[in-house]
Amino acid sequence: MAMRRVALQGRHLLSSSHLFRRHMSTEPMAALDRIRKSGLLKTQGLVGGKWVDSYDGKKIEVQNPATGDVIASVPCMGSKETTDAISSAYSTYSSWSKLTAAERSKALRNWYDLIIKHKDELALLITLEQGKPIKEALGEVNYGASFIEFFSEEAKRIYGDIIPAPLSDRRLLVLKQPVGVVGAITPWNFPLAMITRKVGPALACGCTVVVKPSEYTPLTALAAADLALQAGIPPGVLNIVMGNAPEIGDTLLKSTQVRKITFTGSTAVGKKLMEGSASTVKKLSLELGGNAPCIVFDDADIDVAVKGSLAAKFRNSGQTCVCANRILVQEGIYEEFAKAFVKAVQGMQVGNGLVEGTSQGPLINEAAVQKVEKFVNDATSKGANVILGGRRHNLGMTFYEPTVVSNVNRDMLLFKDEVFGPVAPLVPFKTEEDAISMANDTNAGLAAYIFTKSIPRSWRVSEALEYGLVGVNEGIISTEVAPFGGVKQSGLGREGSKYGMDEYLEVKYVCMGNLKET
Ligand code: NAP
């Protein structure tokens, strides 16, 4: 609740400030106009195939983080609307789960085709409400759509098993059946892909879903849901509610009709959902925060290491769960790497994501900038040096300068926690053992990166890292065909790939007995 109050306060401040208006430009207006003309600017929730307002008429403003302008208002929903969304998902479940795999597959494929057809409008919407550069937004649309395409294919491959029976008059079968109604809660940093990565497999398996997107980025979710309806996914299969997050969350948790919660977001909220799932013993998948180490060994190819760590650190202005959070650099290459890395960071262009050439957009809100400032101040007060950036960008709003901080150590917040912003901390280390010990010295365990030319070291270190994903000489590793997820407090379960299907399936054993002829 406290978290939410901060968010809403931040928004109020943004819209009421005069200063923030001065950056208004024609690009956002033209983009919004184009989205409106395409019919994809949806501003109501979706319950049982009907577009609905909140029952008490309350609304939330959705703002462009680059300008502070209000893009649209959406309903601020709560328990009542969520209860109706659950009922609609529950009543539709019996028909959707009984369709053949081929029928569900076809509907998903149609949805994929429509997302790709409207990729430009969806990308504009992502940039408007989330702030990422348009090129990255287009990348997200392709990435997000790839989950729908992949799982439309996987729908046809949900195989069971026949187990050799211990008695001759018996046959033992294993069936895979859909879990039932799914509650999906998603964050703002990937407004489309974090939804499709959950809804794709859920629908493919025969589940129905109630999605709660972030209050910061509901418009992309609503546009995607509209395309799902157009694709022939029946009303009630996919429902969208947004607004009062704790109230919506509690309603999903308490309902005995909801059989699974899938969540992507902060570790703090994930823990609350895990606790809340206990009373109805729900199946649970959690994709939580990271604290990714990016280890550059003395024997790394420096160009590959700089390119890879730059991509791993600064994508979405450092606001991804797999962003390199600590760049550990071996002493022998430290100076050379730092120099080349700073040069590469200097080449990045900060600005409105709609402007061609922008590679760094704004942070999502004021609270995010304050967190970055706190982490940088903590590091400098303990002896680290800011060697590039280190302050708010002169564009104002929530823009922050791409920053490099050197001589970071284990005592600093930049080492211990996820900064979720455009700050690259460089941490020197001596030996491979030191690097592994530092990398694993965290409760998080989502993504890790290593840069080395040695094949034996690649294997050794990959196996020693307590992480769910490891990139070797590569900074961008997510793909729909590979399993994505964390260990330790970074989460439970996997998304994407064939493993992502298991999260939405129950295993049922059927014993057929007395099969002797009489
Ligand atoms: P967040 O504050 O946890 O929010 C995530 C979602 O949870 C939003 O929809 C939010 O709603 C909702 N929420 C907040 N409080 C809730 C409650 N009490 N009950 C139910 N729902 C609640 O996280 P965020 O700031 O949006 O996202 C950033 C975090 O997500 C980072 O830690 C990042 O590492 C993590 N992340 C992880 C992955 C992964 O795959 N592991 C991927 C992306 C991001 P409102 O926004 O409407 O308040």
Coordinates of C-alpha atoms and ligand atoms in Angstrom, one line a residue:
M1 CA 0.0 0.0 0.0
A2 CA 2.8 2.4 0.9
M3 CA 4.5 1.7 -2.4
R4 CA 1.3 2.5 -4.3
R5 CA 0.8 5.8 -2.4
V6 CA 4.2 6.9 -3.4
A7 CA 3.5 6.1 -7.0
L8 CA 0.3 8.1 -7.0
Q9 CA 1.8 11.0 -5.2
G10 CA 4.6 11.1 -7.8
R11 CA 2.1 11.3 -10.6
H12 CA 0.2 14.1 -9.0
L13 CA 3.3 16.1 -8.6
L14 CA 4.2 15.6 -12.2
S15 CA 0.9 16.7 -13.7
S16 CA 0.7 19.8 -11.5
S17 CA 4.1 21.2 -12.2
H18 CA 4.5 24.0 -14.6
L19 CA 8.1 23.2 -15.4
F20 CA 7.3 19.8 -16.8
R21 CA 5.1 21.2 -19.5
R22 CA 7.9 23.0 -21.3
H23 CA 9.2 19.9 -23.0
M24 CA 5.8 19.3 -24.8
S25 CA 6.4 18.6 -28.4
T26 CA 4.4 17.6 -31.4
E27 CA 5.8 14.0 -31.6
P28 CA 3.7 12.6 -28.7
M29 CA 0.6 14.2 -30.0
A30 CA 1.1 12.8 -33.5
A31 CA 1.9 9.4 -32.0
L32 CA -1.3 9.5 -29.9
D33 CA -3.3 10.6 -32.9
R34 CA -2.0 7.6 -34.9
I35 CA -2.9 5.2 -32.1
R36 CA -6.3 6.7 -31.8
K37 CA -7.0 6.4 -35.5
S38 CA -6.0 2.7 -35.4
G39 CA -8.7 2.1 -32.8
L40 CA -6.2 0.8 -30.3
L41 CA -6.4 3.6 -27.7
K42 CA -8.7 1.6 -25.3
T43 CA -9.4 3.3 -21.9
Q44 CA -11.7 0.9 -20.2
G45 CA -11.1 -2.4 -18.4
L46 CA -12.1 -5.6 -20.1
V47 CA -14.5 -8.0 -18.2
G48 CA -16.3 -10.8 -20.0
G49 CA -15.6 -9.3 -23.4
K50 CA -17.1 -6.0 -22.5
W51 CA -15.3 -2.7 -22.1
V52 CA -16.2 -1.3 -18.6
D53 CA -15.5 1.6 -16.3
S54 CA -14.8 1.3 -12.6
Y55 CA -18.1 0.8 -10.8
D56 CA -17.6 4.0 -8.7
G57 CA -16.4 6.0 -11.7
K58 CA -12.9 6.6 -10.3
K59 CA -10.0 7.0 -12.7
I60 CA -6.2 7.0 -12.9
E61 CA -4.3 9.2 -15.2
V62 CA -1.7 7.6 -17.4
Q63 CA 1.3 9.9 -18.0
N64 CA 4.1 10.1 -20.5
P65 CA 7.2 9.9 -18.3
A66 CA 9.2 11.9 -20.9
T67 CA 6.9 15.0 -20.8
G68 CA 4.5 14.7 -17.8
D69 CA 1.5 15.0 -20.2
V70 CA -1.6 13.0 -19.4
I71 CA -2.0 10.5 -22.3
A72 CA -5.4 9.1 -21.1
S73 CA -7.4 8.1 -18.1
V74 CA -8.3 4.5 -17.2
P75 CA -10.6 3.1 -14.6
C76 CA -9.3 2.7 -11.1
M77 CA -10.8 -0.7 -10.3
G78 CA -10.9 -2.7 -7.2
S79 CA -12.4 -5.8 -5.6
K80 CA -15.9 -5.7 -7.2
E81 CA -14.6 -5.4 -10.8
T82 CA -12.0 -8.1 -10.1
T83 CA -14.6 -10.5 -8.7
D84 CA -16.7 -10.1 -11.9
A85 CA -13.6 -10.6 -14.0
I86 CA -12.8 -13.8 -12.1
S87 CA -16.4 -15.0 -12.6
S88 CA -16.2 -14.4 -16.3
A89 CA -12.9 -16.2 -16.6
Y90 CA -14.3 -19.0 -14.5
S91 CA -17.5 -19.5 -16.5
T92 CA -15.5 -19.3 -19.8
Y93 CA -13.0 -21.8 -18.6
S94 CA -15.3 -24.8 -19.3
S95 CA -15.7 -23.9 -23.0
W96 CA -12.2 -22.7 -23.7
S97 CA -10.5 -25.6 -22.1
K98 CA -12.6 -28.0 -24.1
L99 CA -11.6 -26.6 -27.5
T100 CA -9.2 -28.8 -29.4
A101 CA -5.5 -27.8 -29.2
A102 CA -5.7 -26.9 -32.9
E103 CA -8.6 -24.5 -32.3
R104 CA -6.8 -22.7 -29.4
S105 CA -3.6 -22.7 -31.5
K106 CA -5.4 -21.0 -34.4
A107 CA -6.8 -18.3 -32.2
L108 CA -3.4 -17.5 -30.7
R109 CA -1.8 -17.5 -34.2
N110 CA -4.4 -14.9 -35.3
W111 CA -3.6 -12.8 -32.2
Y112 CA 0.1 -13.0 -33.1
D113 CA -0.6 -11.9 -36.7
L114 CA -2.6 -8.9 -35.5
I115 CA 0.1 -7.8 -33.0
I116 CA 2.6 -7.9 -35.8
K117 CA 0.2 -6.0 -38.1
H118 CA -0.1 -3.3 -35.5
K119 CA 3.4 -3.4 -34.3
D120 CA 4.1 0.3 -35.0
E121 CA 1.1 1.5 -33.1
L122 CA 1.9 -0.8 -30.2
A123 CA 5.5 0.4 -30.1
L124 CA 4.4 4.0 -30.1
L125 CA 2.0 3.2 -27.2
I126 CA 4.9 1.6 -25.2
T127 CA 7.2 4.6 -25.8
L128 CA 4.4 7.0 -24.8
E129 CA 3.5 5.4 -21.5
Q130 CA 6.7 3.7 -20.5
G131 CA 9.4 6.0 -22.0
K132 CA 11.7 3.5 -23.7
P133 CA 13.2 4.5 -27.1
I134 CA 11.0 3.6 -30.1
K135 CA 13.6 1.2 -31.4
E136 CA 13.5 -0.8 -28.1
A137 CA 9.7 -0.5 -28.0
L138 CA 9.6 -2.2 -31.5
G139 CA 12.0 -4.8 -30.2
E140 CA 9.6 -5.4 -27.3
V141 CA 6.6 -5.8 -29.6
N142 CA 8.5 -8.4 -31.7
Y143 CA 9.7 -10.2 -28.5
G144 CA 6.2 -10.0 -26.9
A145 CA 4.6 -11.3 -30.1
S146 CA 7.1 -14.2 -30.3
F147 CA 5.6 -15.7 -27.1
I148 CA 2.1 -15.8 -28.7
E149 CA 3.5 -17.4 -31.8
F150 CA 5.7 -19.9 -29.9
F151 CA 2.9 -21.0 -27.6
S152 CA 0.4 -21.2 -30.4
E153 CA 2.7 -23.9 -31.7
E154 CA 3.3 -25.5 -28.2
A155 CA -0.5 -25.8 -27.7
K156 CA -0.4 -28.8 -30.0
R157 CA 2.4 -30.5 -28.1
I158 CA 0.9 -31.1 -24.7
Y159 CA 1.8 -34.7 -24.4
G160 CA 0.8 -37.1 -21.6
D161 CA 2.4 -40.5 -20.8
I162 CA 1.6 -44.2 -20.6
I163 CA 3.5 -45.9 -17.8
P164 CA 4.2 -49.7 -17.8
A165 CA 1.8 -51.1 -15.2
P166 CA 2.9 -53.3 -12.4
L167 CA -0.2 -55.5 -12.8
S168 CA -1.2 -57.1 -16.1
D169 CA -4.9 -56.0 -15.9
R170 CA -4.1 -52.4 -15.4
R171 CA -3.1 -49.5 -17.7
L172 CA -1.5 -46.3 -16.2
L173 CA -1.9 -43.0 -17.9
V174 CA -0.7 -39.5 -17.3
L175 CA -2.9 -36.6 -18.5
K176 CA -1.8 -33.0 -18.6
Q177 CA -4.7 -30.7 -17.9
P178 CA -5.0 -26.9 -17.6
V179 CA -4.7 -25.5 -14.1
G180 CA -7.9 -23.3 -14.4
V181 CA -8.3 -19.6 -13.9
V182 CA -5.1 -17.7 -13.7
G183 CA -4.4 -14.3 -12.1
A184 CA -1.5 -12.5 -13.8
I185 CA 0.0 -9.4 -12.3
T186 CA 2.6 -7.6 -14.4
P187 CA 5.1 -4.7 -14.1
W188 CA 5.6 -1.5 -16.2
N189 CA 9.0 -2.1 -17.6
F190 CA 7.8 -4.4 -20.4
P191 CA 4.2 -3.4 -20.8
L192 CA 3.5 -6.0 -23.6
A193 CA 6.0 -8.8 -23.2
M194 CA 5.5 -9.5 -19.5
I195 CA 1.8 -10.1 -20.4
T196 CA 2.3 -12.2 -23.5
R197 CA 4.9 -14.4 -21.7
K198 CA 2.2 -15.4 -19.2
V199 CA -1.0 -15.2 -21.3
G200 CA 0.5 -17.1 -24.3
P201 CA 1.2 -20.4 -22.4
A202 CA -1.9 -20.0 -20.2
L203 CA -4.3 -19.8 -23.1
A204 CA -2.4 -22.4 -25.1
C205 CA -2.9 -24.9 -22.2
G206 CA -6.6 -24.1 -21.9
C207 CA -6.6 -21.7 -18.9
T208 CA -8.5 -18.4 -18.8
V209 CA -6.9 -15.3 -17.4
V210 CA -7.5 -12.1 -15.4
V211 CA -4.6 -9.7 -16.0
K212 CA -3.7 -6.8 -13.8
P213 CA -1.2 -4.6 -15.6
S214 CA 0.7 -1.9 -13.8
E215 CA -1.1 1.4 -13.3
Y216 CA 1.7 3.1 -15.2
T217 CA 1.3 1.1 -18.4
P218 CA -2.3 -0.1 -18.8
L219 CA -2.8 1.2 -22.3
T220 CA -0.5 -1.3 -24.0
A221 CA -2.3 -4.2 -22.1
L222 CA -5.7 -2.9 -23.2
A223 CA -4.6 -2.5 -26.8
A224 CA -3.2 -6.1 -26.8
A225 CA -6.5 -7.4 -25.3
D226 CA -8.5 -5.6 -28.0
L227 CA -6.4 -7.4 -30.6
A228 CA -7.1 -10.7 -28.8
L229 CA -10.8 -10.1 -29.2
Q230 CA -10.4 -9.2 -32.8
A231 CA -8.4 -12.5 -33.3
G232 CA -11.3 -14.5 -32.2
I233 CA -10.3 -15.3 -28.6
P234 CA -13.7 -15.6 -27.0
P235 CA -15.0 -13.0 -24.6
G236 CA -14.1 -13.9 -21.0
V237 CA -11.0 -15.8 -21.8
L238 CA -8.8 -12.7 -21.3
N239 CA -9.9 -10.1 -18.8
I240 CA -8.1 -6.9 -17.8
V241 CA -8.6 -5.0 -14.6
M242 CA -6.4 -2.2 -13.2
G243 CA -6.3 0.3 -10.4
N244 CA -6.0 -0.4 -6.7
A245 CA -3.2 -3.0 -6.8
P246 CA -3.5 -4.4 -3.2
E247 CA -7.3 -4.7 -3.5
I248 CA -7.1 -6.4 -6.9
G249 CA -4.3 -8.7 -5.6
D250 CA -6.2 -9.7 -2.5
T251 CA -9.3 -10.5 -4.4
L252 CA -7.3 -12.7 -6.8
L253 CA -5.6 -14.4 -3.8
K254 CA -8.7 -15.0 -1.8
S255 CA -10.8 -16.5 -4.6
T256 CA -11.1 -20.2 -4.7
Q257 CA -11.9 -20.0 -8.4
V258 CA -8.4 -18.6 -9.2
R259 CA -6.1 -21.6 -9.2
K260 CA -2.8 -20.0 -10.1
I261 CA -1.1 -16.6 -9.6
T262 CA 1.7 -15.6 -12.0
F263 CA 3.6 -12.5 -11.1
T264 CA 6.4 -10.4 -12.4
G265 CA 7.6 -7.5 -10.3
S266 CA 9.5 -6.6 -7.1
T267 CA 10.6 -9.2 -4.7
A268 CA 8.7 -7.4 -1.8
V269 CA 5.3 -7.7 -3.6
G270 CA 6.2 -11.3 -4.8
K271 CA 6.7 -12.3 -1.1
K272 CA 3.3 -10.9 -0.2
L273 CA 1.6 -12.8 -3.0
M274 CA 3.4 -16.0 -2.0
E275 CA 2.1 -15.5 1.6
G276 CA -1.4 -14.7 0.4
S277 CA -1.5 -17.7 -1.9
A278 CA -1.2 -20.0 1.1
S279 CA -4.8 -19.8 2.3
T280 CA -6.1 -21.2 -0.9
V281 CA -3.0 -23.2 -1.8
K282 CA -2.6 -21.8 -5.3
K283 CA 0.0 -22.7 -7.8
L284 CA 2.5 -19.9 -8.1
S285 CA 5.1 -18.5 -10.5
L286 CA 7.2 -15.5 -9.5
E287 CA 9.6 -13.5 -11.7
L288 CA 11.2 -11.1 -9.2
G289 CA 14.1 -8.7 -8.9
G290 CA 17.6 -9.4 -9.9
N291 CA 21.1 -8.2 -9.0
A292 CA 23.0 -9.4 -12.1
P293 CA 26.8 -9.6 -12.0
C294 CA 28.6 -9.0 -15.2
I295 CA 32.1 -10.5 -14.9
V296 CA 34.8 -9.3 -17.2
F297 CA 37.9 -11.4 -17.0
D298 CA 41.5 -10.4 -17.9
D299 CA 41.3 -12.7 -20.9
A300 CA 38.1 -11.2 -22.4
D301 CA 37.8 -9.7 -25.8
I302 CA 37.5 -6.0 -24.8
D303 CA 35.3 -5.0 -27.6
V304 CA 32.9 -7.9 -27.0
A305 CA 32.9 -7.2 -23.3
V306 CA 32.2 -3.4 -23.7
K307 CA 29.4 -4.0 -26.2
G308 CA 27.9 -6.8 -24.2
S309 CA 28.0 -5.0 -20.8
L310 CA 26.7 -1.8 -22.3
A311 CA 23.7 -3.7 -23.7
A312 CA 23.1 -5.6 -20.5
K313 CA 23.4 -2.5 -18.4
F314 CA 21.6 0.3 -20.3
R315 CA 18.7 -1.4 -22.0
N316 CA 15.5 0.4 -21.0
S317 CA 17.7 2.9 -19.1
G318 CA 18.7 0.2 -16.7
Q319 CA 15.1 -0.8 -15.9
T320 CA 15.1 -4.5 -16.6
C321 CA 15.3 -7.3 -14.1
V322 CA 18.2 -8.8 -16.1
C323 CA 20.2 -5.5 -16.3
A324 CA 23.8 -5.9 -15.3
N325 CA 23.7 -4.4 -11.8
R326 CA 27.4 -4.9 -10.9
I327 CA 30.2 -5.0 -13.4
L328 CA 33.0 -7.0 -11.9
V329 CA 36.3 -6.3 -13.7
Q330 CA 39.5 -8.2 -13.2
E331 CA 42.4 -6.0 -12.1
G332 CA 44.6 -6.7 -15.2
I333 CA 42.0 -5.3 -17.6
Y334 CA 40.2 -2.8 -15.2
E335 CA 41.7 0.5 -16.5
E336 CA 41.5 -0.5 -20.1
F337 CA 37.9 -1.7 -19.8
A338 CA 36.8 1.4 -17.7
K339 CA 38.2 3.7 -20.4
A340 CA 36.5 1.9 -23.3
F341 CA 33.3 1.5 -21.4
V342 CA 33.0 5.2 -20.4
K343 CA 33.7 6.1 -24.0
A344 CA 30.8 3.9 -25.2
V345 CA 28.5 5.2 -22.5
Q346 CA 29.3 8.8 -23.6
G347 CA 28.1 7.9 -27.0
M348 CA 24.5 7.2 -25.8
Q349 CA 21.9 9.8 -26.6
V350 CA 19.4 10.8 -23.8
G351 CA 16.0 12.1 -24.8
N352 CA 12.4 11.5 -25.6
G353 CA 12.0 7.9 -26.9
L354 CA 10.0 9.1 -29.9
V355 CA 13.0 11.2 -31.2
E356 CA 15.1 9.3 -33.7
G357 CA 18.5 8.4 -32.3
T358 CA 17.5 8.4 -28.7
S359 CA 19.0 5.4 -26.8
Q360 CA 18.2 6.4 -23.2
G361 CA 14.7 7.5 -22.2
P362 CA 13.5 8.8 -18.9
L363 CA 13.0 6.7 -15.7
I364 CA 9.5 5.7 -15.0
N365 CA 8.8 8.2 -12.1
E366 CA 10.3 10.5 -9.5
A367 CA 10.6 7.7 -7.0
A368 CA 12.9 5.8 -9.4
V369 CA 15.2 8.8 -9.8
Q370 CA 15.3 9.3 -6.0
K371 CA 16.3 5.7 -5.6
V372 CA 19.2 6.1 -8.1
E373 CA 20.3 9.3 -6.3
K374 CA 20.3 7.5 -3.0
F375 CA 22.4 4.6 -4.3
V376 CA 25.0 6.9 -6.0
N377 CA 25.3 9.1 -2.9
D378 CA 25.7 6.1 -0.7
A379 CA 28.5 4.8 -3.0
T380 CA 30.4 8.2 -3.1
S381 CA 30.0 8.6 0.7
K382 CA 31.8 5.2 1.1
G383 CA 34.7 6.0 -1.3
A384 CA 33.5 5.2 -4.8
N385 CA 34.1 7.7 -7.7
V386 CA 31.7 8.9 -10.2
I387 CA 33.6 8.8 -13.5
L388 CA 30.7 9.8 -15.7
G389 CA 27.3 11.3 -15.1
G390 CA 26.1 11.0 -11.6
R391 CA 23.2 13.5 -11.7
R392 CA 19.8 14.3 -13.1
H393 CA 20.0 15.1 -16.8
N394 CA 19.4 18.7 -17.9
L395 CA 16.3 17.6 -19.8
G396 CA 14.5 17.6 -16.4
M397 CA 11.6 15.4 -15.7
T398 CA 12.9 11.9 -14.7
F399 CA 15.8 11.9 -17.1
Y400 CA 19.1 10.8 -15.4
E401 CA 22.6 10.9 -17.0
P402 CA 24.0 7.6 -18.0
T403 CA 26.5 7.1 -15.1
V404 CA 29.6 5.1 -14.4
V405 CA 30.9 4.7 -10.8
S406 CA 34.3 3.1 -10.2
N407 CA 35.7 1.3 -7.2
V408 CA 32.4 0.1 -5.9
N409 CA 32.6 -2.6 -3.1
R410 CA 30.5 -5.0 -1.2
D411 CA 29.4 -2.5 1.4
M412 CA 27.6 -0.2 -1.0
L413 CA 23.9 -0.3 -2.0
L414 CA 25.0 -0.3 -5.6
F415 CA 26.6 -3.8 -4.9
K416 CA 23.9 -5.1 -2.6
D417 CA 20.6 -4.1 -4.3
E418 CA 19.0 -3.6 -7.7
V419 CA 19.5 0.1 -8.7
F420 CA 17.0 -0.2 -11.6
G421 CA 18.5 2.8 -13.4
P422 CA 21.3 3.9 -15.8
V423 CA 24.1 3.5 -13.3
A424 CA 27.0 1.1 -14.0
P425 CA 29.1 0.3 -10.9
L426 CA 32.5 -1.0 -11.7
V427 CA 33.9 -3.4 -9.0
P428 CA 37.5 -4.6 -9.2
F429 CA 38.4 -8.2 -8.4
K430 CA 41.6 -10.2 -8.3
T431 CA 40.9 -13.9 -8.9
E432 CA 38.2 -16.1 -10.5
E433 CA 37.3 -17.4 -7.0
D434 CA 36.8 -13.8 -5.8
A435 CA 34.6 -13.0 -8.7
I436 CA 32.4 -16.0 -8.1
S437 CA 32.2 -15.3 -4.4
M438 CA 31.2 -11.7 -5.1
A439 CA 28.7 -12.6 -7.8
N440 CA 26.9 -15.1 -5.5
D441 CA 27.0 -12.8 -2.5
T442 CA 23.3 -11.8 -2.9
N443 CA 19.8 -13.2 -2.3
A444 CA 19.0 -12.6 -5.9
G445 CA 19.7 -15.1 -8.6
L446 CA 18.2 -14.2 -12.0
A447 CA 20.7 -13.3 -14.7
A448 CA 24.5 -13.3 -14.8
Y449 CA 27.0 -12.5 -17.6
I450 CA 30.6 -13.4 -18.1
F451 CA 33.1 -12.3 -20.6
T452 CA 36.2 -14.5 -21.3
K453 CA 37.9 -16.1 -24.3
S454 CA 38.5 -19.3 -22.3
I455 CA 36.2 -22.2 -23.0
P456 CA 37.1 -24.1 -19.8
R457 CA 36.5 -20.9 -17.7
S458 CA 33.2 -20.3 -19.4
W459 CA 32.0 -23.8 -18.3
R460 CA 33.5 -23.5 -14.8
V461 CA 32.1 -20.1 -14.0
S462 CA 28.7 -20.7 -15.6
E463 CA 28.3 -23.8 -13.5
A464 CA 29.4 -22.0 -10.3
L465 CA 27.1 -19.0 -10.6
E466 CA 23.9 -19.3 -8.6
Y467 CA 21.7 -17.8 -11.3
G468 CA 18.8 -19.0 -13.5
L469 CA 20.3 -17.5 -16.7
V470 CA 23.9 -17.0 -17.7
G471 CA 25.1 -15.1 -20.8
V472 CA 28.6 -16.0 -22.0
N473 CA 30.2 -13.2 -24.1
E474 CA 26.6 -11.9 -24.8
G475 CA 24.6 -9.2 -23.0
I476 CA 21.1 -9.8 -24.5
I477 CA 20.0 -13.4 -23.9
S478 CA 16.2 -13.5 -23.5
T479 CA 14.3 -15.4 -26.2
E480 CA 10.9 -17.1 -26.3
V481 CA 12.5 -20.5 -27.0
A482 CA 14.7 -20.6 -23.8
P483 CA 13.6 -20.9 -20.2
F484 CA 13.6 -17.6 -18.2
G485 CA 13.5 -17.4 -14.4
G486 CA 15.5 -17.1 -11.3
V487 CA 16.8 -19.0 -8.3
K488 CA 17.0 -17.9 -4.6
Q489 CA 14.8 -14.9 -4.0
S490 CA 14.5 -14.0 -7.7
G491 CA 11.6 -16.3 -8.1
L492 CA 9.9 -19.6 -8.8
G493 CA 9.1 -21.3 -12.0
R494 CA 10.2 -20.6 -15.6
E495 CA 8.6 -18.6 -18.4
G496 CA 9.1 -19.0 -22.2
S497 CA 10.1 -22.3 -23.9
K498 CA 8.6 -25.7 -23.5
Y499 CA 9.2 -25.4 -19.7
G500 CA 6.9 -22.4 -19.6
M501 CA 4.0 -24.6 -20.4
D502 CA 4.4 -26.7 -17.3
E503 CA 3.5 -23.7 -15.1
Y504 CA -0.1 -23.8 -16.5
L505 CA -0.7 -27.6 -16.4
E506 CA -1.6 -30.1 -13.8
V507 CA -0.5 -33.7 -14.0
K508 CA -3.3 -36.2 -13.6
Y509 CA -2.7 -39.9 -13.1
V510 CA -5.4 -42.3 -14.3
C511 CA -5.3 -45.9 -13.3
M512 CA -7.5 -48.2 -15.5
G513 CA -8.1 -51.4 -13.6
N514 CA -9.8 -54.8 -14.0
L515 CA -9.1 -54.9 -17.7
K516 CA -9.2 -58.8 -17.9
E517 CA -11.8 -60.2 -20.3
T518 CA -14.7 -61.8 -18.3
Ligands
NAP1 P1 6.1 -3.9 -8.4 O1 5.9 -2.6 -7.7 O2 6.2 -5.1 -7.6 O3 4.8 -4.0 -9.3 C1 4.5 -5.1 -10.2 C2 3.0 -5.3 -10.3 O4 2.5 -5.6 -9.0 C3 2.3 -4.0 -10.7 O5 1.2 -4.4 -11.5 C4 1.8 -3.5 -9.4 O6 0.7 -2.7 -9.6 C5 1.4 -4.7 -8.7 N1 1.4 -4.6 -7.2 C6 1.9 -3.7 -6.4 N2 1.6 -3.9 -5.1 C7 0.7 -5.0 -5.1 C8 0.0 -5.7 -4.1 N3 0.1 -5.4 -2.8 N4 -0.7 -6.8 -4.5 C9 -0.8 -7.1 -5.8 N5 -0.2 -6.5 -6.8 C10 0.6 -5.4 -6.5 O7 7.3 -3.9 -9.4 P2 7.6 -2.8 -10.5 O8 8.2 -1.7 -9.9 O9 6.4 -2.6 -11.4 O10 8.7 -3.7 -11.4 C11 10.0 -3.6 -11.2 C12 10.5 -4.9 -10.5 O11 10.1 -6.0 -11.3 C13 12.0 -5.0 -10.4 O12 12.4 -5.5 -9.2 C14 12.3 -6.0 -11.5 O13 13.5 -6.7 -11.3 C15 11.2 -6.9 -11.5 N6 11.0 -7.6 -12.8 C16 11.3 -8.9 -12.8 C17 11.2 -9.6 -14.0 C18 11.6 -11.1 -14.1 O14 11.2 -11.7 -15.1 N7 12.2 -11.7 -13.0 C19 10.9 -9.0 -15.2 C20 10.6 -7.6 -15.1 C21 10.7 -6.9 -13.9 P3 0.8 -1.1 -9.8 O15 1.9 -0.8 -10.7 O16 -0.6 -0.8 -10.4 O17 1.0 -0.5 -8.4

